[in-house]
Coordinates of C-alpha atoms in Angstrom, one line a residue:
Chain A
X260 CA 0.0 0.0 0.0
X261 CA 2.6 2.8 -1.1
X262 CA -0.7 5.4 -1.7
X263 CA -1.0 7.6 0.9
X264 CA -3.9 8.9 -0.6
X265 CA -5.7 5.5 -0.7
X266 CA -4.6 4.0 3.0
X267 CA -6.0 7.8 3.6
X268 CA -9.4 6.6 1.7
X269 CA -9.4 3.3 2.9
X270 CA -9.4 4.2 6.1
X271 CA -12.3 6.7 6.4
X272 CA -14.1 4.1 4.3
X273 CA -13.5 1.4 7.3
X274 CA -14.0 4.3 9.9
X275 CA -17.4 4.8 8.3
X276 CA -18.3 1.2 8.5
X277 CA -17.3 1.5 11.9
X278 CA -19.8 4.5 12.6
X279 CA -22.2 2.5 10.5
X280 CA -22.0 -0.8 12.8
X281 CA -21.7 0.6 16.2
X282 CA -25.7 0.8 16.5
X283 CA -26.5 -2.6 15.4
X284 CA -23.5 -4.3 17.8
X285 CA -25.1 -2.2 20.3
X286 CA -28.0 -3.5 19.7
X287 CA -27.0 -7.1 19.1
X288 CA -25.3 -6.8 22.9
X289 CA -28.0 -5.5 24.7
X290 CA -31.0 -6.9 23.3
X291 CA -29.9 -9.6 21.2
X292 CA -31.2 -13.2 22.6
X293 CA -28.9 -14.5 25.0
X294 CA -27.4 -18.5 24.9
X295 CA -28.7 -21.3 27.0
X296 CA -27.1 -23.8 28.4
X297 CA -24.6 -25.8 25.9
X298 CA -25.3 -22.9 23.1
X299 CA -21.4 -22.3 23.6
X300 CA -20.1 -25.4 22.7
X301 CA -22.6 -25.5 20.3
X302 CA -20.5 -22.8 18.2
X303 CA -17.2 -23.5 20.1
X304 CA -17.0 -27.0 18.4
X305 CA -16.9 -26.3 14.5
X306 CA -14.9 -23.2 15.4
X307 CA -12.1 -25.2 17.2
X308 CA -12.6 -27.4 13.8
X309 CA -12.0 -24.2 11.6
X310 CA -9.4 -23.6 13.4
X311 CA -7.4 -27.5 13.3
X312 CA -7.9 -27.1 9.8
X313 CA -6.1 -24.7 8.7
X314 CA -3.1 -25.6 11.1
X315 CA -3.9 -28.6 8.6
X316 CA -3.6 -26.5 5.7
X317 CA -0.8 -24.7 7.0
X318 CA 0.8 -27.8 6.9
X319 CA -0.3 -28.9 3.5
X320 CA 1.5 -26.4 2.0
Chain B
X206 CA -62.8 -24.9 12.7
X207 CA -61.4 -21.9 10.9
X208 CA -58.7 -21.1 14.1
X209 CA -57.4 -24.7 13.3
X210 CA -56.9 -23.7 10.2
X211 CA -55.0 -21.1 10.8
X212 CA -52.6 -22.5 13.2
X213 CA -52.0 -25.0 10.9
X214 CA -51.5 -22.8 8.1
X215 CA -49.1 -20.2 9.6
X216 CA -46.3 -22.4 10.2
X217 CA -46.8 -24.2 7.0
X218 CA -46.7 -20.9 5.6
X219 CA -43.8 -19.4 7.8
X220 CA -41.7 -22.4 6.8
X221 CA -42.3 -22.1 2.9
X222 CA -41.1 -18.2 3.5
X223 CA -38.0 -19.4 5.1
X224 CA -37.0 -22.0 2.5
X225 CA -37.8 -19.6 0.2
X226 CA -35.3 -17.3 1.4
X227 CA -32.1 -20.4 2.0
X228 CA -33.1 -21.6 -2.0
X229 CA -32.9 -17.8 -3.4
X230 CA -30.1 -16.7 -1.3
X231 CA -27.3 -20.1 -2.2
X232 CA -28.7 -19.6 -5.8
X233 CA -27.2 -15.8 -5.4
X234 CA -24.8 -16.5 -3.9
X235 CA -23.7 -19.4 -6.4
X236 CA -24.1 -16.6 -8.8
X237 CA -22.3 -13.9 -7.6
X238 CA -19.2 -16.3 -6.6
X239 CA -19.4 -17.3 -10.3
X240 CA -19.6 -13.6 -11.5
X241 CA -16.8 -12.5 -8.9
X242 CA -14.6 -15.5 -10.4
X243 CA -15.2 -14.1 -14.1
X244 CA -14.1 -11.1 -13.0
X245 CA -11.2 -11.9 -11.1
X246 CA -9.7 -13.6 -14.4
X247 CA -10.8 -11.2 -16.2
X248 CA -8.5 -8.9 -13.6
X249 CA -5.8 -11.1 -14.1
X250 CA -5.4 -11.1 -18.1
X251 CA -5.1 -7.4 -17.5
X252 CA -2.7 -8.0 -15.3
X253 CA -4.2 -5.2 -12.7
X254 CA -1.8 -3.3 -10.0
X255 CA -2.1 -4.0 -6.4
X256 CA -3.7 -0.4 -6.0
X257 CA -6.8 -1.9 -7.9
X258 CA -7.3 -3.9 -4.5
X259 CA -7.9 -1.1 -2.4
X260 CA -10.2 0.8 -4.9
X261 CA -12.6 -1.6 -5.8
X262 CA -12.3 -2.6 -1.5
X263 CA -13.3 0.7 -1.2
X264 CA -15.8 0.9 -3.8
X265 CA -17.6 -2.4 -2.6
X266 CA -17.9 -1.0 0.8
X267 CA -19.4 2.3 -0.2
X268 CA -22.0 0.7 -2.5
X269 CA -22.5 -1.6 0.5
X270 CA -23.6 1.2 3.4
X271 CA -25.2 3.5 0.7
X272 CA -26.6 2.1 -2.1
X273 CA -27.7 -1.6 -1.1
X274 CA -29.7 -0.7 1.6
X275 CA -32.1 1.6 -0.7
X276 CA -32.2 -1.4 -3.6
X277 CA -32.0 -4.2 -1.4
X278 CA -35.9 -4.5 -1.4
X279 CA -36.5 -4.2 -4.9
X280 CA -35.1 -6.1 -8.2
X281 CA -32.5 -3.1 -8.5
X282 CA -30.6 -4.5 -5.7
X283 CA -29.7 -7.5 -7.7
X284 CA -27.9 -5.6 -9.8
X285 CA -26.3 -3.5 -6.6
X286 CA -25.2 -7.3 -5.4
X287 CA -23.2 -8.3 -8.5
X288 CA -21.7 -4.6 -9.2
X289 CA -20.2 -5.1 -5.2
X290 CA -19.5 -9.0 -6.1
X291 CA -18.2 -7.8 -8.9
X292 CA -15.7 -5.1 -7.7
X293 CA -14.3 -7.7 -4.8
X294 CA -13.8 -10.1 -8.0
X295 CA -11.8 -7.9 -9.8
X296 CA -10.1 -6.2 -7.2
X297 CA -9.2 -10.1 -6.1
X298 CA -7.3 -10.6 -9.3
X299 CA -5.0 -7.7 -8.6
X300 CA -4.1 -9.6 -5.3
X301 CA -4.0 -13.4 -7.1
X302 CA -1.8 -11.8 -9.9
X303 CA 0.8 -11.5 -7.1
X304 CA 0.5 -14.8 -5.8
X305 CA 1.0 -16.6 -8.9
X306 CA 4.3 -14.7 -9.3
X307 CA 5.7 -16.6 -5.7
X308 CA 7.1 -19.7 -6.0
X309 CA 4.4 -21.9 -4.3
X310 CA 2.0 -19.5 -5.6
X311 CA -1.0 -21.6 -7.9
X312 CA -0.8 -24.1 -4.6
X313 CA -1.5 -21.4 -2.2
X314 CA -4.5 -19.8 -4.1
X315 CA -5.8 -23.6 -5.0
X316 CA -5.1 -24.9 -1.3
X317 CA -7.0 -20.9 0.0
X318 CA -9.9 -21.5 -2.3
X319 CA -10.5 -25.3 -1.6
X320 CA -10.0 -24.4 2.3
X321 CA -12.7 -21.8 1.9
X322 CA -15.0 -23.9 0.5
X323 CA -15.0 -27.0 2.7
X324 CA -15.4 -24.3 5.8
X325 CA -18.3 -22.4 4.3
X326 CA -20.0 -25.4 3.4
X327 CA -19.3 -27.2 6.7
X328 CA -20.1 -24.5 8.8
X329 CA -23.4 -24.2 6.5
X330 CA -24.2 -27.6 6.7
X331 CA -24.0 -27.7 10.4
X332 CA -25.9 -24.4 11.1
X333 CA -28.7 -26.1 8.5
X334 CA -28.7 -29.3 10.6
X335 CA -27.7 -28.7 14.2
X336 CA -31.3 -26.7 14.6
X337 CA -29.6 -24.7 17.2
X338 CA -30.0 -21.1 16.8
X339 CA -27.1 -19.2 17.0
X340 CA -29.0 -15.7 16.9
X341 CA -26.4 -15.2 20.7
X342 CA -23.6 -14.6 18.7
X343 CA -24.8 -11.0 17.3
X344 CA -23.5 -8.9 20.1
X345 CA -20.1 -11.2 20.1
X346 CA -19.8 -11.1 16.4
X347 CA -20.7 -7.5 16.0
X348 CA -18.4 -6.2 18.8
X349 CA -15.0 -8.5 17.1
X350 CA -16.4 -6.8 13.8
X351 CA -15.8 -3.3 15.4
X352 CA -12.3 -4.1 17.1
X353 CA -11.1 -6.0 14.2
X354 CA -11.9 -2.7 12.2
X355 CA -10.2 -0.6 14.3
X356 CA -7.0 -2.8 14.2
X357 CA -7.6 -3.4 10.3
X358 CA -7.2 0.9 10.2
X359 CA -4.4 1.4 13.1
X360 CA -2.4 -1.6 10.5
X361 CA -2.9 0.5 7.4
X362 CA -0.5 2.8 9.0
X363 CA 1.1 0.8 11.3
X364 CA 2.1 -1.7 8.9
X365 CA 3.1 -4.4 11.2
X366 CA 3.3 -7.9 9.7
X367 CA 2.2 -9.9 13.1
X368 CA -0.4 -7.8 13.6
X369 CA -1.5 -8.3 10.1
X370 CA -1.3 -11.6 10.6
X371 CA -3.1 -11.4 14.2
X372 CA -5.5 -9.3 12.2
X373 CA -6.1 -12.6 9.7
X374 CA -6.2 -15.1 12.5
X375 CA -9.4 -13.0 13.7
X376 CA -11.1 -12.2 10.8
X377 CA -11.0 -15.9 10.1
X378 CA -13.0 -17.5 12.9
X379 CA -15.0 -13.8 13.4
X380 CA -16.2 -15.0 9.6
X381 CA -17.0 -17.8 10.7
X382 CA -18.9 -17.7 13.5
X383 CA -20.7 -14.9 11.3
X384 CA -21.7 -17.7 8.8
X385 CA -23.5 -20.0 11.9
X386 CA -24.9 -16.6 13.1
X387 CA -26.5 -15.4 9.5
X388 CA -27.6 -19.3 8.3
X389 CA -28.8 -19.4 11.7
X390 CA -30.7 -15.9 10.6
X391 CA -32.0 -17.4 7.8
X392 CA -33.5 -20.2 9.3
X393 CA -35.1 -18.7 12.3
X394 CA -36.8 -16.0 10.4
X395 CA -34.6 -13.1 11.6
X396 CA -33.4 -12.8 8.0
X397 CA -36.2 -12.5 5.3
X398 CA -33.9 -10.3 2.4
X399 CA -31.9 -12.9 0.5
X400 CA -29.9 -10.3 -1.1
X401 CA -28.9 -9.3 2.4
X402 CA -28.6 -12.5 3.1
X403 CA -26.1 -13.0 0.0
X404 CA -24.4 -10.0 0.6
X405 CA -23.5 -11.4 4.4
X406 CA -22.5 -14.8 3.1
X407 CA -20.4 -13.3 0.3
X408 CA -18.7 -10.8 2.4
X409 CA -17.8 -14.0 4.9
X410 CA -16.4 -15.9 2.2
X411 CA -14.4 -13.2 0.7
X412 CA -12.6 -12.4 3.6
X413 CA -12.2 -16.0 4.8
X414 CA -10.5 -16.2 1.7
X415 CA -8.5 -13.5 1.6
X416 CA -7.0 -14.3 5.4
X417 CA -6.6 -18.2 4.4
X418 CA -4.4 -16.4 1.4
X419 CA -2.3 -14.4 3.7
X420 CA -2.3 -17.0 6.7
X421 CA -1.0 -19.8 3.8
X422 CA 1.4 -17.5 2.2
X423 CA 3.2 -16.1 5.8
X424 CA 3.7 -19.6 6.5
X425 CA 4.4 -21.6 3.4
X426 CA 7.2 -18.9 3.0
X427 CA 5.6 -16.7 0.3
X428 CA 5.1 -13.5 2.3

């Protein structure tokens, strides 16, 4: 990235994102339905698998 | 009579709506991965700079907050969802132009793409089939969104490469728990827009793909 001028862009662009997200993660934490009991492992699980395969990958290659 | 009807019918009705919305939004999806391939090849035979990237990145994301939110309810936004998917595509062949220039670079793309593929789909398949709802992940997935942004913008300047690669590690499983969360969406009813719906998916594949790149190349000694 040797463009000042677009790291400059691309940042404001993500800084607006950030402006534009900051309601609806709000949202999502204070209202958003909370997890029962095993909900956790629920999603832990296939991310601890994401996560062994692409050591796996990492590997591979 | 009539209220047993009805109870009957809502449901039956409810869950039409909802399979309606998982068979429109893979079929977009399948269509704009296709149309952002096209145009990543496309990229490539032009051989485009680096900087093409980070413009159509840019572009994508501004089309994104402003534009898709006005089309997304009406058949305009379709062609919103493959100008962004479009964009990404091309600006994605600026970035696989300079991988196929490394030495292990075709088996880095090739080993990136199939690795994306087998975790979309098996994180799909096990949101589709686990009938949990993963709707409690918003507030977790929304909040590593915001930080990984902020990190994303203090590394443009920054420039550090184990942040970057910190930065890839995150987006990675933030992506992913962000594909259980929106299939989860989808099924549940909290997600009736499938060009929304596409538009999440896509995004989540993109940048899986795009960290599996840069997590692949650091370590396979390309980077």
């Amino acid at each position: 990235m040797d463009n000042i001028w677009l790291q400059i862009a691309m940042a404001v662009t993500i800084g607006m994102m950030i402006f534009f997200l900051f309601p609806r993660a709000m949202h999502w934490m204070k209202n958003g339905p909370k997890a029962g009991q095993g909900d956790w492992m629920a999603a832990v699980i296939p991310l601890v698998a994401v996560v062994a395969f692409v050591i796996l990958l990492v590997m591979m290659v | 009579m009539n209220r047993f009807n009805q109870t009957i019918a809502q449901p039956a009705q409810s869950a039409l709506a909802v399979n309606k919305v998982i068979k429109n939004t893979y079929m977009l999806l399948s269509a704009t991965l296709l149309f952002s391939g096209v145009m990543a090849m496309v990229s490539m035979f032009f051989a485009m700079p680096p900087m093409a990237y980070l413009i159509s990145v840019i572009g994508a994301m501004l089309l994104g907050m402003f534009v898709l939110p006005r089309t997304a309810n009406s058949s305009a936004g379709l062609g919103v969802i493959f100008l962004i998917t479009g964009m990404l595509g091309f600006g994605l062949g600026a970035i696989l132009t300079l991988y196929l220039q490394l030495p292990h670079g075709p088996q880095t793309i090739a080993t990136a793409l199939g690795g994306t593929g087998v975790i979309f789909l098996g994180l799909s398949g096990y949101a589709l089939t686990s009938k949990r709802d993963f709707s409690f992940m918003g507030g977790f997935v929304f909040a590593g969104m915001l930080v990984m942004m902020v990190a994303i913008v203090a590394n443009i300047f920054l420039s550090l490469p184990f942040l970057s690669l910190a930065i890839s590690a995150g987006v990675m499983l933030l992506m992913s728990a962000y594909i259980l969360f929106q299939t989860s969406q989808m099924i549940n009813g909290g997600e009736t827009n499938y060009i929304y719906a596409t538009y999440s998916l896509y995004m989540a594949i993109f940048n899986i793909f795009i960290s599996l790149l840069q997590i692949l190349g650091v370590f396979g000694g390309d980077d």
